[in-house]
Amino acid sequence: MEALIKKRIKQVIKGDQNAFGDIIDIYKDKVFQICYRMLGNRHEAEDISQEAFLRAYVNINRFNMDLKFSTWLYRIATNLCIDRIRKKKPDYYLDAEVPGTDGLNMYSQISSDTRLPEEDVESLELQALIQREISKLPEKYRSVIVLKYIEELSLNEISEILELPLGTVKTRIHRGREALRKQLRHV
Amino acid sequence: MTCSTEVIEYMHQYLDEEILEQDKVKLKKHLDECEDCAIHFHELKKTIALVQSTSHIQAPANFTENVLGLLPKEKKQAVFKR
């Protein structure tokens, strides 16, 4: 996998934009998911994911081939998300899409006389609730929780992506888990 | 009853799969005796399960085409602009 990516990167550096299309295809779902779980909003997640790939493209010469490409790409995406969260106005959520309701799009395409099975509705509500609670976490805990439990990355990788010492990552994961525990204990 | 932060620390080490074998024994023994800590530990594990249950979502349709459409035509020009 890494060998294929590095081959594509060399092609991109030579000016082959289609090779970059292959890179986007491989990583778009992962990057979009990080952004969606960090921002809790589909529209913003798309915006920031696009920006992350654009920045990766423009700065591809600066990519150190000794690193894993995903580490570098996730670092760009996470930093963009953190910047966006910091710039957000406090009243932002008033007009934001309710997070976690994406699944509804799928059901809205089913003819209207099809009733939703009870457990699917419950599951969608639960998903929305969990996303809301993730969105309430301070950004420094949110990023580690998303990378650890949604992207399923190792503590070492998270430390590289966020450019934080391993000890700091562990502390933030512990605090993030405790904060979420308090928020989700009665679910 | 409020238990020592040491026990909570063991729980997190356990969840990170970094707990020493002797500490794991201590933790298990304590959880058998202390209901509050057993509940705390259960809540932590439930929290993780809930977060992991959030279904995997996919990038929007045409995402790749859209990004390719936004790329600067001449890469060198884009670098000069920065």
Short mmCIF file of C-alpha atoms in Angstrom, two decimals:
data_model
loop_
_atom_site.label_atom_id
_atom_site.label_comp_id
_atom_site.label_asym_id
_atom_site.label_seq_id
_atom_site.Cartn_x
_atom_site.Cartn_y
_atom_site.Cartn_z
CA MET A 1 0.00 0.00 0.00
CA GLU A 2 2.66 2.52 1.04
CA ALA A 3 4.75 1.54 -2.00
CA LEU A 4 1.80 2.24 -4.31
CA ILE A 5 1.15 5.59 -2.62
CA LYS A 6 4.78 6.61 -2.95
CA LYS A 7 4.76 5.68 -6.61
CA ARG A 8 1.68 7.86 -7.10
CA ILE A 9 3.30 10.72 -5.20
CA LYS A 10 6.31 10.62 -7.52
CA GLN A 11 3.93 10.76 -10.49
CA VAL A 12 2.14 13.75 -8.94
CA ILE A 13 5.45 15.56 -8.44
CA LYS A 14 6.15 15.02 -12.15
CA GLY A 15 2.85 16.78 -12.89
CA ASP A 16 0.40 13.88 -13.24
CA GLN A 17 -2.86 15.09 -11.70
CA ASN A 18 -4.65 11.81 -12.38
CA ALA A 19 -2.22 10.09 -10.04
CA PHE A 20 -3.44 12.49 -7.37
CA GLY A 21 -6.99 11.34 -8.17
CA ASP A 22 -5.93 7.82 -7.15
CA ILE A 23 -4.57 9.18 -3.87
CA ILE A 24 -7.85 11.03 -3.19
CA ASP A 25 -9.86 7.87 -3.92
CA ILE A 26 -7.80 5.88 -1.42
CA TYR A 27 -8.05 8.38 1.44
CA LYS A 28 -11.22 10.41 0.88
CA ASP A 29 -13.49 8.39 3.21
CA LYS A 30 -10.95 8.40 6.06
CA VAL A 31 -10.28 12.12 5.73
CA PHE A 32 -13.97 12.96 5.41
CA GLN A 33 -14.74 10.88 8.47
CA ILE A 34 -12.11 12.61 10.60
CA CYS A 35 -13.49 16.00 9.52
CA TYR A 36 -17.12 14.99 10.02
CA ARG A 37 -16.54 13.61 13.52
CA MET A 38 -14.42 16.62 14.45
CA LEU A 39 -16.83 19.22 13.06
CA GLY A 40 -20.18 17.42 13.40
CA ASN A 41 -21.44 18.89 10.16
CA ARG A 42 -21.44 17.38 6.70
CA HIS A 43 -21.11 20.59 4.73
CA GLU A 44 -18.13 21.82 6.74
CA ALA A 45 -16.57 18.37 6.66
CA GLU A 46 -16.69 18.39 2.84
CA ASP A 47 -15.22 21.87 2.72
CA ILE A 48 -12.34 21.04 5.05
CA SER A 49 -11.65 17.63 3.43
CA GLN A 50 -11.33 19.32 0.05
CA GLU A 51 -9.01 21.90 1.53
CA ALA A 52 -6.88 19.15 3.11
CA PHE A 53 -6.37 17.43 -0.25
CA LEU A 54 -5.65 20.73 -1.96
CA ARG A 55 -3.00 21.57 0.61
CA ALA A 56 -1.49 18.11 0.31
CA TYR A 57 -1.29 18.60 -3.47
CA VAL A 58 0.23 22.07 -3.36
CA ASN A 59 2.76 21.03 -0.71
CA ILE A 60 3.50 17.54 -2.02
CA ASN A 61 7.17 18.45 -2.51
CA ARG A 62 7.44 18.97 1.22
CA PHE A 63 6.21 15.47 2.02
CA ASN A 64 8.99 13.44 3.62
CA MET A 65 9.00 10.07 1.83
CA ASP A 66 10.26 8.38 5.01
CA LEU A 67 6.91 9.10 6.69
CA LYS A 68 3.63 7.31 6.16
CA PHE A 69 1.61 9.44 3.75
CA SER A 70 -1.55 8.96 5.80
CA THR A 71 0.17 10.41 8.89
CA TRP A 72 1.01 13.58 6.95
CA LEU A 73 -2.40 13.83 5.31
CA TYR A 74 -4.32 13.27 8.58
CA ARG A 75 -2.10 15.90 10.21
CA ILE A 76 -3.12 18.44 7.56
CA ALA A 77 -6.81 17.52 7.96
CA THR A 78 -6.74 17.55 11.77
CA ASN A 79 -4.99 20.93 11.89
CA LEU A 80 -7.54 22.41 9.49
CA CYS A 81 -10.38 21.06 11.65
CA ILE A 82 -8.85 22.48 14.82
CA ASP A 83 -8.42 25.89 13.14
CA ARG A 84 -12.04 25.78 12.02
CA ILE A 85 -13.31 24.84 15.49
CA ARG A 86 -11.33 27.71 17.04
CA LYS A 87 -12.74 30.20 14.54
CA LYS A 88 -16.32 29.05 14.98
CA LYS A 89 -18.76 31.55 16.33
CA PRO A 90 -20.43 30.43 19.57
CA ASP A 91 -23.89 30.57 17.96
CA TYR A 92 -22.81 28.40 15.09
CA TYR A 93 -24.80 25.36 16.11
CA LEU A 94 -28.11 27.20 15.88
CA ASP A 95 -28.22 26.87 12.11
CA ALA A 96 -26.03 23.80 11.73
CA GLU A 97 -27.21 20.52 10.38
CA VAL A 98 -28.10 18.13 13.19
CA PRO A 99 -25.06 15.89 13.36
CA GLY A 100 -25.33 12.19 12.79
CA THR A 101 -28.48 12.33 10.70
CA ASP A 102 -26.78 11.42 7.43
CA GLY A 103 -28.35 8.00 7.46
CA LEU A 104 -31.71 9.68 7.00
CA ASN A 105 -30.78 10.55 3.43
CA MET A 106 -30.68 6.90 2.69
CA TYR A 107 -34.15 6.37 4.12
CA SER A 108 -35.57 9.45 2.43
CA GLN A 109 -34.97 7.70 -0.88
CA ILE A 110 -37.17 4.80 0.17
CA SER A 111 -40.79 5.30 -0.82
CA SER A 112 -42.76 7.16 1.84
CA ASP A 113 -45.13 4.31 2.67
CA THR A 114 -42.23 2.13 3.81
CA ARG A 115 -42.16 2.27 7.58
CA LEU A 116 -38.84 2.48 9.33
CA PRO A 117 -38.09 -0.45 11.56
CA GLU A 118 -38.09 0.73 15.16
CA GLU A 119 -34.52 -0.28 15.89
CA ASP A 120 -33.19 1.64 12.89
CA VAL A 121 -34.82 4.83 14.12
CA GLU A 122 -33.42 4.22 17.57
CA SER A 123 -30.02 3.57 16.13
CA LEU A 124 -30.09 6.79 14.09
CA GLU A 125 -31.14 8.75 17.15
CA LEU A 126 -28.39 7.12 19.17
CA GLN A 127 -25.83 7.91 16.48
CA ALA A 128 -26.91 11.56 16.47
CA LEU A 129 -26.70 11.69 20.24
CA ILE A 130 -23.20 10.20 20.30
CA GLN A 131 -22.03 12.66 17.65
CA ARG A 132 -23.47 15.56 19.65
CA GLU A 133 -21.58 14.40 22.72
CA ILE A 134 -18.35 14.03 20.73
CA SER A 135 -18.90 17.59 19.43
CA LYS A 136 -19.17 18.87 23.00
CA LEU A 137 -15.68 17.67 23.87
CA PRO A 138 -12.94 20.28 23.95
CA GLU A 139 -11.07 20.12 20.66
CA LYS A 140 -7.88 18.69 22.21
CA TYR A 141 -9.78 15.68 23.53
CA ARG A 142 -12.01 15.39 20.49
CA SER A 143 -9.11 14.92 18.06
CA VAL A 144 -7.51 12.08 20.05
CA ILE A 145 -10.84 10.31 20.62
CA VAL A 146 -11.74 10.51 16.91
CA LEU A 147 -8.32 9.25 15.81
CA LYS A 148 -8.25 6.48 18.40
CA TYR A 149 -11.81 5.15 18.35
CA ILE A 150 -13.21 6.11 14.97
CA GLU A 151 -10.11 5.85 12.80
CA GLU A 152 -8.70 3.11 15.06
CA LEU A 153 -5.15 4.44 14.96
CA SER A 154 -2.42 3.48 17.43
CA LEU A 155 -1.27 5.86 20.15
CA ASN A 156 2.08 6.18 18.37
CA GLU A 157 0.44 7.17 15.10
CA ILE A 158 -1.78 9.68 16.88
CA SER A 159 1.30 11.15 18.53
CA GLU A 160 2.92 11.57 15.08
CA ILE A 161 -0.20 13.01 13.47
CA LEU A 162 -0.77 15.58 16.20
CA GLU A 163 2.95 16.17 16.76
CA LEU A 164 2.47 15.67 20.48
CA PRO A 165 4.54 13.59 22.91
CA LEU A 166 3.09 10.12 23.50
CA GLY A 167 2.51 10.97 27.17
CA THR A 168 0.36 13.95 26.22
CA VAL A 169 -1.68 11.82 23.83
CA LYS A 170 -2.31 9.26 26.58
CA THR A 171 -3.34 11.93 29.08
CA ARG A 172 -5.74 13.47 26.57
CA ILE A 173 -7.26 10.09 25.71
CA HIS A 174 -7.76 9.35 29.42
CA ARG A 175 -9.41 12.73 30.01
CA GLY A 176 -11.44 12.48 26.83
CA ARG A 177 -12.72 9.05 27.86
CA GLU A 178 -13.63 10.34 31.32
CA ALA A 179 -15.44 13.36 29.88
CA LEU A 180 -17.39 11.18 27.44
CA ARG A 181 -18.16 8.67 30.17
CA LYS A 182 -19.86 11.37 32.18
CA GLN A 183 -21.81 12.50 29.11
CA LEU A 184 -22.82 9.02 27.94
CA ARG A 185 -23.21 7.06 31.18
CA HIS A 186 -27.01 7.26 31.20
CA VAL A 187 -27.49 6.33 27.54
CA MET B 1 -16.60 5.82 48.62
CA THR B 2 -13.95 7.51 46.51
CA CYS B 3 -11.22 5.22 45.33
CA SER B 4 -7.65 6.18 44.67
CA THR B 5 -6.69 7.77 41.38
CA GLU B 6 -4.33 4.82 41.09
CA VAL B 7 -7.25 2.50 40.36
CA ILE B 8 -8.63 4.88 37.72
CA GLU B 9 -5.16 5.08 36.22
CA TYR B 10 -5.04 1.26 36.03
CA MET B 11 -8.39 1.28 34.21
CA HIS B 12 -7.00 3.60 31.55
CA GLN B 13 -3.79 1.62 31.26
CA TYR B 14 -5.95 -1.46 30.81
CA LEU B 15 -8.01 0.24 28.08
CA ASP B 16 -4.79 1.28 26.32
CA GLU B 17 -3.56 -2.31 26.64
CA GLU B 18 -0.53 -1.05 28.50
CA ILE B 19 -1.19 -2.37 31.99
CA LEU B 20 1.46 -4.43 33.74
CA GLU B 21 0.40 -7.96 34.60
CA GLN B 22 0.68 -7.40 38.37
CA ASP B 23 -1.38 -4.19 38.13
CA LYS B 24 -4.03 -6.02 36.14
CA VAL B 25 -4.36 -8.52 38.99
CA LYS B 26 -4.70 -5.65 41.48
CA LEU B 27 -7.31 -3.97 39.29
CA LYS B 28 -9.38 -7.15 38.90
CA LYS B 29 -9.25 -7.82 42.63
CA HIS B 30 -10.36 -4.27 43.38
CA LEU B 31 -13.20 -4.37 40.85
CA ASP B 32 -14.50 -7.54 42.48
CA GLU B 33 -14.64 -5.78 45.85
CA CYS B 34 -15.65 -2.23 44.92
CA GLU B 35 -18.97 -1.68 43.21
CA ASP B 36 -18.37 2.02 42.47
CA CYS B 37 -15.19 1.25 40.60
CA ALA B 38 -16.81 -1.69 38.81
CA ILE B 39 -19.55 0.70 37.59
CA HIS B 40 -16.96 3.30 36.58
CA PHE B 41 -15.03 0.71 34.59
CA HIS B 42 -18.19 -0.58 32.95
CA GLU B 43 -19.18 2.97 31.95
CA LEU B 44 -15.78 3.56 30.39
CA LYS B 45 -16.07 0.39 28.33
CA LYS B 46 -19.62 1.27 27.33
CA THR B 47 -18.51 4.74 26.25
CA ILE B 48 -15.87 3.27 23.96
CA ALA B 49 -18.36 0.81 22.49
CA LEU B 50 -20.83 3.65 21.81
CA VAL B 51 -18.22 5.81 20.10
CA GLN B 52 -17.06 2.87 18.01
CA SER B 53 -20.64 2.10 17.02
CA THR B 54 -21.02 5.35 15.10
CA SER B 55 -21.36 4.00 11.62
CA HIS B 56 -18.62 4.64 9.16
CA ILE B 57 -19.56 7.38 6.79
CA GLN B 58 -18.34 7.98 3.27
CA ALA B 59 -17.16 11.03 1.42
CA PRO B 60 -19.87 12.68 -0.74
CA ALA B 61 -20.39 11.55 -4.31
CA ASN B 62 -18.05 13.13 -6.87
CA PHE B 63 -15.64 14.15 -4.12
CA THR B 64 -12.55 13.15 -6.14
CA GLU B 65 -13.76 14.91 -9.30
CA ASN B 66 -14.56 18.04 -7.30
CA VAL B 67 -11.11 18.20 -5.73
CA LEU B 68 -9.38 17.51 -9.07
CA GLY B 69 -11.41 20.39 -10.51
CA LEU B 70 -10.04 22.70 -7.81
CA LEU B 71 -6.38 21.84 -8.35
CA PRO B 72 -4.24 24.61 -9.80
CA LYS B 73 -3.59 23.90 -13.48
CA GLU B 74 0.13 24.61 -13.25
CA LYS B 75 1.54 23.42 -10.00
CA LYS B 76 4.47 25.86 -10.13
CA GLN B 77 2.15 28.87 -10.34
CA ALA B 78 0.35 27.68 -7.26
CA VAL B 79 3.62 27.45 -5.39
CA PHE B 80 4.57 30.99 -6.47
CA LYS B 81 1.27 32.36 -5.23
CA ARG B 82 1.90 31.20 -1.68
#
